[in-house]
PDB file of C-alpha atoms in Angstrom:
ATOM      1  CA  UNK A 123      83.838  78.111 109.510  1.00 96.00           C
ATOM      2  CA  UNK A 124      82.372  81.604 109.033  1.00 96.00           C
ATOM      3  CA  UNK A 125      84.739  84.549 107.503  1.00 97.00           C
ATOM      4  CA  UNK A 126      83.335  87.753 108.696  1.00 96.00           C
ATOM      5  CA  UNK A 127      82.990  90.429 106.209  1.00 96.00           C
ATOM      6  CA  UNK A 128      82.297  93.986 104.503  1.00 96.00           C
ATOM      7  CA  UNK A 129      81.247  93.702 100.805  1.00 96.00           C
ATOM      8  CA  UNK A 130      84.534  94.625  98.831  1.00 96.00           C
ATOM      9  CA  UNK A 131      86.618  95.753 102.316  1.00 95.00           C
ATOM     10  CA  UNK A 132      90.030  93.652 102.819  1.00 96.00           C
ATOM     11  CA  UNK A 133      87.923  90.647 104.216  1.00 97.00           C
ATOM     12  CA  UNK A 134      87.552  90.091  99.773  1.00 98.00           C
ATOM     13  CA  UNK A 135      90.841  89.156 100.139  1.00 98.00           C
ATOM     14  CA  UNK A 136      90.176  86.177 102.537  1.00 98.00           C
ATOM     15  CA  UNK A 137      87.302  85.266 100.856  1.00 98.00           C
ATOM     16  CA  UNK A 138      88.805  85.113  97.340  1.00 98.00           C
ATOM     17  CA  UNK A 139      91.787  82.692  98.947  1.00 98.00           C
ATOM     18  CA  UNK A 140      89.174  80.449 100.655  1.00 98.00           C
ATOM     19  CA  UNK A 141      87.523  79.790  97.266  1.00 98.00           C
ATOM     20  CA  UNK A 142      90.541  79.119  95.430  1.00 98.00           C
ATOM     21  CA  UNK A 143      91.536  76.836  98.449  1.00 98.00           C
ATOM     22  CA  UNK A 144      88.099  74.781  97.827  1.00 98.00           C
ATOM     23  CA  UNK A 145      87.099  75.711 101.725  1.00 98.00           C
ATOM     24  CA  UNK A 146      83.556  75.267 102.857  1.00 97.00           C
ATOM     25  CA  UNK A 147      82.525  78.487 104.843  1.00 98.00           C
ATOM     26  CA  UNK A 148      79.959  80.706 105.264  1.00 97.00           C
ATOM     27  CA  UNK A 149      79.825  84.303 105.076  1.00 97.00           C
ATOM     28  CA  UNK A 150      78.823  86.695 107.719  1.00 96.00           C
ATOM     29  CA  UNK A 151      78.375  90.408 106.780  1.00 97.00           C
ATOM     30  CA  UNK A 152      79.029  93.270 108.870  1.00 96.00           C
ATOM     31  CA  UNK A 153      77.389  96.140 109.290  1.00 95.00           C
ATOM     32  CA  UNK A 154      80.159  99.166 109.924  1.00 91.00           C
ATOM     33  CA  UNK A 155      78.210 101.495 111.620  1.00 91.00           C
ATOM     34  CA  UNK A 156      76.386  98.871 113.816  1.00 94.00           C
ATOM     35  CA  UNK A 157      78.895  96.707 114.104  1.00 92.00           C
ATOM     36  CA  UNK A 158      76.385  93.904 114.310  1.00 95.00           C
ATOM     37  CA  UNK A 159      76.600  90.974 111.805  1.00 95.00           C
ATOM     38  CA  UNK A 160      73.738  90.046 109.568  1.00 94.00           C
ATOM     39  CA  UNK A 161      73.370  86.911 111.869  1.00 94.00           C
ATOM     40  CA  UNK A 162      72.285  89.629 114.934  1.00 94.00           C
ATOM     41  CA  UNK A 163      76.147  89.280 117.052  1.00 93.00           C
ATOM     42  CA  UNK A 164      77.895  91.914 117.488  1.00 93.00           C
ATOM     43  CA  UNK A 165      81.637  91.590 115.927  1.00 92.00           C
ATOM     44  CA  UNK A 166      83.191  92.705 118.952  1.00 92.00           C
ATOM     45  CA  UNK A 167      81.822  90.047 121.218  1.00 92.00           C
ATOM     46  CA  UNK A 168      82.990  87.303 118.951  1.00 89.00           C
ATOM     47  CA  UNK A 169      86.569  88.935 118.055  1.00 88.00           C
ATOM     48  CA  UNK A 170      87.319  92.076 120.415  1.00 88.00           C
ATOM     49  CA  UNK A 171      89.386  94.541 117.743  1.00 89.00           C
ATOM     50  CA  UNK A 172      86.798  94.328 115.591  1.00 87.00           C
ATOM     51  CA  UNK A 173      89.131  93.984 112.838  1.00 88.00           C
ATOM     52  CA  UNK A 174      88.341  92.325 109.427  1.00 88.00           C
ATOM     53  CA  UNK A 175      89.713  90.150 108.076  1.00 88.00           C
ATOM     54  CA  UNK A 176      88.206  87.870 110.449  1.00 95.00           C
ATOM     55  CA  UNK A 177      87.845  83.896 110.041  1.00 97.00           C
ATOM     56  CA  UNK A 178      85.607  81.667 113.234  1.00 96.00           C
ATOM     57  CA  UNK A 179      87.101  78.530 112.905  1.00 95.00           C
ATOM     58  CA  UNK A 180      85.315  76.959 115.998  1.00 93.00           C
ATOM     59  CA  UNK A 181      82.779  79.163 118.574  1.00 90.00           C
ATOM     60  CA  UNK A 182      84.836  82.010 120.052  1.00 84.00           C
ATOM     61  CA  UNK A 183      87.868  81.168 117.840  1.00 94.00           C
ATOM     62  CA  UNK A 184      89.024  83.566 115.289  1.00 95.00           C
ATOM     63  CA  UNK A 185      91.942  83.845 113.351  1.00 96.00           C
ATOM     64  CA  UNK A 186      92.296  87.703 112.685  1.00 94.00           C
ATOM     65  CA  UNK A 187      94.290  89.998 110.868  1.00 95.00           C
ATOM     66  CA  UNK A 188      94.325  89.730 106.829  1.00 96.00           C
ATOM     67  CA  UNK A 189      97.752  88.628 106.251  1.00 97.00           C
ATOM     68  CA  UNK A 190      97.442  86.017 109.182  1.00 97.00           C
ATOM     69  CA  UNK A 191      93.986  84.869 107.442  1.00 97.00           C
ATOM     70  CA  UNK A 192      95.714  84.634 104.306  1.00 98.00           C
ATOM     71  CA  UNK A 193      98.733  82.198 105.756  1.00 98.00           C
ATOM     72  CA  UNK A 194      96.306  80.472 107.490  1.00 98.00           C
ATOM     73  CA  UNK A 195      94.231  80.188 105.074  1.00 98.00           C
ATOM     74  CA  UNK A 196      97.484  78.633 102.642  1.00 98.00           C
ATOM     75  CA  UNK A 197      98.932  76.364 105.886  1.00 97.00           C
ATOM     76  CA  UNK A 198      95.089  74.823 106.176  1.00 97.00           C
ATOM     77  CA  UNK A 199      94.627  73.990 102.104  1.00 98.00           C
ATOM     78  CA  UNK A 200      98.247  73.384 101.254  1.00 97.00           C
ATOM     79  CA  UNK A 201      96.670  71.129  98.057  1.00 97.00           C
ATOM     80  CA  UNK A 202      95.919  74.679  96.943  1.00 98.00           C
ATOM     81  CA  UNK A 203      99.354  75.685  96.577  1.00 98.00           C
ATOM     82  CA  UNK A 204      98.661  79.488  97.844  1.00 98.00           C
ATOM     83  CA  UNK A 205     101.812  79.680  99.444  1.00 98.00           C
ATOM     84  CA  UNK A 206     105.538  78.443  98.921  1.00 98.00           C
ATOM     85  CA  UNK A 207     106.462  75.507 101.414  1.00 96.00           C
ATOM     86  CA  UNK A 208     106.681  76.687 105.484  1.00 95.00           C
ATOM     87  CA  UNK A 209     110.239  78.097 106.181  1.00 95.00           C
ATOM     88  CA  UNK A 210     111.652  78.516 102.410  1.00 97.00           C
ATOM     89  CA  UNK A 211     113.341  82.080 101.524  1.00 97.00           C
ATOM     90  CA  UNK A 212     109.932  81.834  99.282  1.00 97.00           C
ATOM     91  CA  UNK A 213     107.825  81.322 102.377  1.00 97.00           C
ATOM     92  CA  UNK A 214     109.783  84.679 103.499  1.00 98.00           C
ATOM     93  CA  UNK A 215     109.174  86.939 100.707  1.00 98.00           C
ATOM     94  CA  UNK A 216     105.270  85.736 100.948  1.00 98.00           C
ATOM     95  CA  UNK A 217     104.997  86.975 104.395  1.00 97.00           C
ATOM     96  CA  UNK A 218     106.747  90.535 103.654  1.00 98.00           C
ATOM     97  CA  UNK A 219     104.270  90.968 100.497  1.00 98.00           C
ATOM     98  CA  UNK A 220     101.530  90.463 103.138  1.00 98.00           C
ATOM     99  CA  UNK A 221     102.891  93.074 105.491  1.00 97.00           C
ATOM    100  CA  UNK A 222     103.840  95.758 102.852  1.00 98.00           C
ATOM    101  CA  UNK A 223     100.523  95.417 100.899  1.00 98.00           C
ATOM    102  CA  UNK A 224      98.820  95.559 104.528  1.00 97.00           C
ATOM    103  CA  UNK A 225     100.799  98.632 106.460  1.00 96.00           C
ATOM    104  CA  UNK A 226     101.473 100.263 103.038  1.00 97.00           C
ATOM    105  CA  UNK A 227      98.984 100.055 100.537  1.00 97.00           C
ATOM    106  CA  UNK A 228      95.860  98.948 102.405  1.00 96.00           C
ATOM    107  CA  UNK A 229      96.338 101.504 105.686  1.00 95.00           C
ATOM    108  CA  UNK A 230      96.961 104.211 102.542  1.00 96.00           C
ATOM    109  CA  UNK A 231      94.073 103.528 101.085  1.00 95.00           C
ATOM    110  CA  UNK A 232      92.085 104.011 104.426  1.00 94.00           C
ATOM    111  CA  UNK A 233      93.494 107.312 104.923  1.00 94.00           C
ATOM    112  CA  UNK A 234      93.204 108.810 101.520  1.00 94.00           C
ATOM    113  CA  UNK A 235      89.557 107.900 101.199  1.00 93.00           C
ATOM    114  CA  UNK A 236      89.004 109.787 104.730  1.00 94.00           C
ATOM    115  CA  UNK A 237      87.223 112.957 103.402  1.00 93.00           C
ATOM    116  CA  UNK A 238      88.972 114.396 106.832  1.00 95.00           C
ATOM    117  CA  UNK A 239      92.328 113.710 106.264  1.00 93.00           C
ATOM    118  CA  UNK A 240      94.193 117.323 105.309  1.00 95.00           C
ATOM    119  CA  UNK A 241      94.902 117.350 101.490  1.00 93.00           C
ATOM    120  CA  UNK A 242      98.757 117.899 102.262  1.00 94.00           C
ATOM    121  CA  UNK A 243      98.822 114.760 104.220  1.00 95.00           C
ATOM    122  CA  UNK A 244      97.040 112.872 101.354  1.00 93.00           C
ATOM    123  CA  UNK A 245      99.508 114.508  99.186  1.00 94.00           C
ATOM    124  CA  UNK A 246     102.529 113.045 100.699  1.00 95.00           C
ATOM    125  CA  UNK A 247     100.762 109.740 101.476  1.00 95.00           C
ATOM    126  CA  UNK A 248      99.701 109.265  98.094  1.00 94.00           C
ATOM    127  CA  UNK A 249     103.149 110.056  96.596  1.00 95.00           C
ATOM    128  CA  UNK A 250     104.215 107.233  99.144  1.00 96.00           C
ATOM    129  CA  UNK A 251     101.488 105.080  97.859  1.00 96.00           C
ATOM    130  CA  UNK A 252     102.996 105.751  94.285  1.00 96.00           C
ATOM    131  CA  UNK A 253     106.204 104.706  94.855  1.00 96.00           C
ATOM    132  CA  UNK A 254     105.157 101.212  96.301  1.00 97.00           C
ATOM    133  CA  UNK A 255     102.464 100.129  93.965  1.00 97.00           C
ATOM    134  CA  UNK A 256     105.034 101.655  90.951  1.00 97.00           C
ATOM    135  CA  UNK A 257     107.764  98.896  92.659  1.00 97.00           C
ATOM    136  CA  UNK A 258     104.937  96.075  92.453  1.00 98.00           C
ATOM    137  CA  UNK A 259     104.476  97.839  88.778  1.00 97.00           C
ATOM    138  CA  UNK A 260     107.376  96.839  87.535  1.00 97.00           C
ATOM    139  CA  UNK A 261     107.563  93.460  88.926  1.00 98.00           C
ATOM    140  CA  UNK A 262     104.300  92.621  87.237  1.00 98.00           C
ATOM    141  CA  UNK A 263     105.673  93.636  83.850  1.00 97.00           C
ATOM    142  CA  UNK A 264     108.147  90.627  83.812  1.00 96.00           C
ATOM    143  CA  UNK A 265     105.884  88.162  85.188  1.00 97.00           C
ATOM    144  CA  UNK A 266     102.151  86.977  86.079  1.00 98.00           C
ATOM    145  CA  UNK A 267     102.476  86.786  90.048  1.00 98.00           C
ATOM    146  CA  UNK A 268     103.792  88.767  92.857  1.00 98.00           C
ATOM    147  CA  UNK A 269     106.197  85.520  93.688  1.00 98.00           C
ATOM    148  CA  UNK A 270     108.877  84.389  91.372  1.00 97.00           C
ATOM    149  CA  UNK A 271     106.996  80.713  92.058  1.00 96.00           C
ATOM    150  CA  UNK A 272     103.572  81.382  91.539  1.00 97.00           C
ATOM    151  CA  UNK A 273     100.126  82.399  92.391  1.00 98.00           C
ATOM    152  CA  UNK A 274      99.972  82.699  95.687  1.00 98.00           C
ATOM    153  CA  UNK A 275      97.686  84.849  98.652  1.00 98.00           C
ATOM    154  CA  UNK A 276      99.584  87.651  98.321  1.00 98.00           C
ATOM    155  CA  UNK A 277      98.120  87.894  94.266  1.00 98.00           C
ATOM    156  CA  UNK A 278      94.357  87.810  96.509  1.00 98.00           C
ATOM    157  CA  UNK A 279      95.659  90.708  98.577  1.00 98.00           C
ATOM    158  CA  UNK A 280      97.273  92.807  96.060  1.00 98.00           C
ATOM    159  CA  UNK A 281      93.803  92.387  93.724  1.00 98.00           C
ATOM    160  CA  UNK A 282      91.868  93.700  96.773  1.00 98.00           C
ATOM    161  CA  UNK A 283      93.822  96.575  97.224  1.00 97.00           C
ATOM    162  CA  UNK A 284      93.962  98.165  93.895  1.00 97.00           C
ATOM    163  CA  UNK A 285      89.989  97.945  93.251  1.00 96.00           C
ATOM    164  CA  UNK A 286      90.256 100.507  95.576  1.00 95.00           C
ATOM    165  CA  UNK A 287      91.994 103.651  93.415  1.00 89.00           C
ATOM    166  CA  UNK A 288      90.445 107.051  93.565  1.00 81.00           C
ATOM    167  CA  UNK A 289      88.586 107.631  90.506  1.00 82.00           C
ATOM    168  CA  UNK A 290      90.661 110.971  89.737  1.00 81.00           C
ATOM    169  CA  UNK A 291      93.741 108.788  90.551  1.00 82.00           C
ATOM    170  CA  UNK A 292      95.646 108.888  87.379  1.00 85.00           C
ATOM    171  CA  UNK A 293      98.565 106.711  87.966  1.00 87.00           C
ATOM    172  CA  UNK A 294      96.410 103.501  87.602  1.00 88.00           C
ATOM    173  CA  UNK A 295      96.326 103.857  83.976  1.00 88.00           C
ATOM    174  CA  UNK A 296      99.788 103.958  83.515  1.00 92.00           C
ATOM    175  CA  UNK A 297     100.715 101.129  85.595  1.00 94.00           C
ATOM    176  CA  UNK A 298     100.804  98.091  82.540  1.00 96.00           C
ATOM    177  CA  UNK A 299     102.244  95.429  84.757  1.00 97.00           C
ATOM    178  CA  UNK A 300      99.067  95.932  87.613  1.00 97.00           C
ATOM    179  CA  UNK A 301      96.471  96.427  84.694  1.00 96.00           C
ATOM    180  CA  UNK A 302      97.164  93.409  83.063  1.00 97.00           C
ATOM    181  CA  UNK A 303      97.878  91.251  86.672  1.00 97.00           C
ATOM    182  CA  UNK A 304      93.984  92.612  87.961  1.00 97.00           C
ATOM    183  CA  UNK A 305      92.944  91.356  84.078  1.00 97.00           C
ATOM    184  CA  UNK A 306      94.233  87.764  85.364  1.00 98.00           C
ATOM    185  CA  UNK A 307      93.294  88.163  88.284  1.00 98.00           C
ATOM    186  CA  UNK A 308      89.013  89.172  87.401  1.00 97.00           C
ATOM    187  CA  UNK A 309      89.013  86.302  85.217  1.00 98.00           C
ATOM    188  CA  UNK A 310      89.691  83.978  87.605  1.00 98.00           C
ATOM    189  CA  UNK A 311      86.509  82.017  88.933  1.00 98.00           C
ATOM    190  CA  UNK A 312      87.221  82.403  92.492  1.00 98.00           C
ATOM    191  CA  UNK A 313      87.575  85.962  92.383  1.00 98.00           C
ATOM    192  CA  UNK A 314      84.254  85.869  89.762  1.00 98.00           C
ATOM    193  CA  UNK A 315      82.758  83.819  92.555  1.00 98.00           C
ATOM    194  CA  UNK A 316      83.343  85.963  95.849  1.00 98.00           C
ATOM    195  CA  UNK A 317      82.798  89.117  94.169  1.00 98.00           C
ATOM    196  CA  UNK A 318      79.320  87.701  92.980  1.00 98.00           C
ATOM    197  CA  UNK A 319      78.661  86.618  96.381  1.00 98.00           C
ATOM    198  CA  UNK A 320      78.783  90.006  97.657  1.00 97.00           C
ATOM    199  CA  UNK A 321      77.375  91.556  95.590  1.00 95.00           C
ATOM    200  CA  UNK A 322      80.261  93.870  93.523  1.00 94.00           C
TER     201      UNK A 322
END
């Protein structure tokens, strides 16, 4: 099993999950302006959008798309415990976390560190931005974990997305639910482990 992946890009989020899960894998880095992987493929041959996160699980076999990886990831390890049991109103909450923090914090993030984005756009979007992470804010003030039952993949997700801040963002520092949850979260040895492993 290979995960494809860009040092620090949502494929961390993958990466962190398959450590906590105990998963043997190797890593495959990918070069963004190439588009070639450090093994000399290029992405797009093996896994046509290109997209990261991206997990081969057999030749020609990818499971793609970062909240898919991450379910995947939980249904394949459930010893792990990353994810409430298959079909519970738990199971359901895990899966919306996963699409928020993907079409509304991650696809933010993209935007608002495009130096061509207009600066009213970013403006808006980041007053958007604001509003959600504030809303995961709060949650994290009354307890450890994005889930009411516990770790989980969505806690990897989350992490990944709010390394990525702008440094003249000052909301971060207000936010005492997040800064103590990314505290947890760095301390962690699987997260200690991937980010060693590439490199941050």
């Amino acid at each position: 099993m290979k995960l494809f992946h860009v040092p620090g890009y949502a494929s961390l989020a993958p990466h962190i999950a398959l450590r906590e899960a105990g998963a043997r894998f190797t890593l495959e880095r990918v070069d963004l302006a190439t588009g070639m992987t450090d093994a000399g493929r290029r992405l797009r041959d093996v896994h046509p959008s290109g997209h990261l996160g991206a997990i081969e699980i057999a030749p020609g076999d990818v499971v793609s798309e970062t909240p898919v990886c991450m379910l995947w990831i939980a249904h394949q390890y459930p010893a792990a415990k990353l994810a409430p049991a298959a079909g519970t109103r738990e199971y359901f909450t895990l899966a919306a976390l996963l699409n928020e923090i993907a079409t509304e914090i991650h696809m933010a993030y993209i935007w608002l560190h495009n130096p061509t984005f207009p600066a009213a756009a970013k403006a808006t979007l980041q007053a958007r931005l604001d509003e959600t992470v504030d809303r995961y804010d709060a949650v994290l003030r009354g307890r450890d974990t994005l889930l009411t039952s516990g770790y989980s993949v969505a806690d990897c997700f989350f992490y990944v997305t709010m390394t990525w801040a702008l440094p003249d963002d000052p909301k971060p520092a207000t936010r005492a639910g997040v800064q103590a949850f990314m505290q947890r979260m760095q301390a962690r040895p699987a997260v200690q482990a991937a980010r060693a492993a590439e490199g941050l």
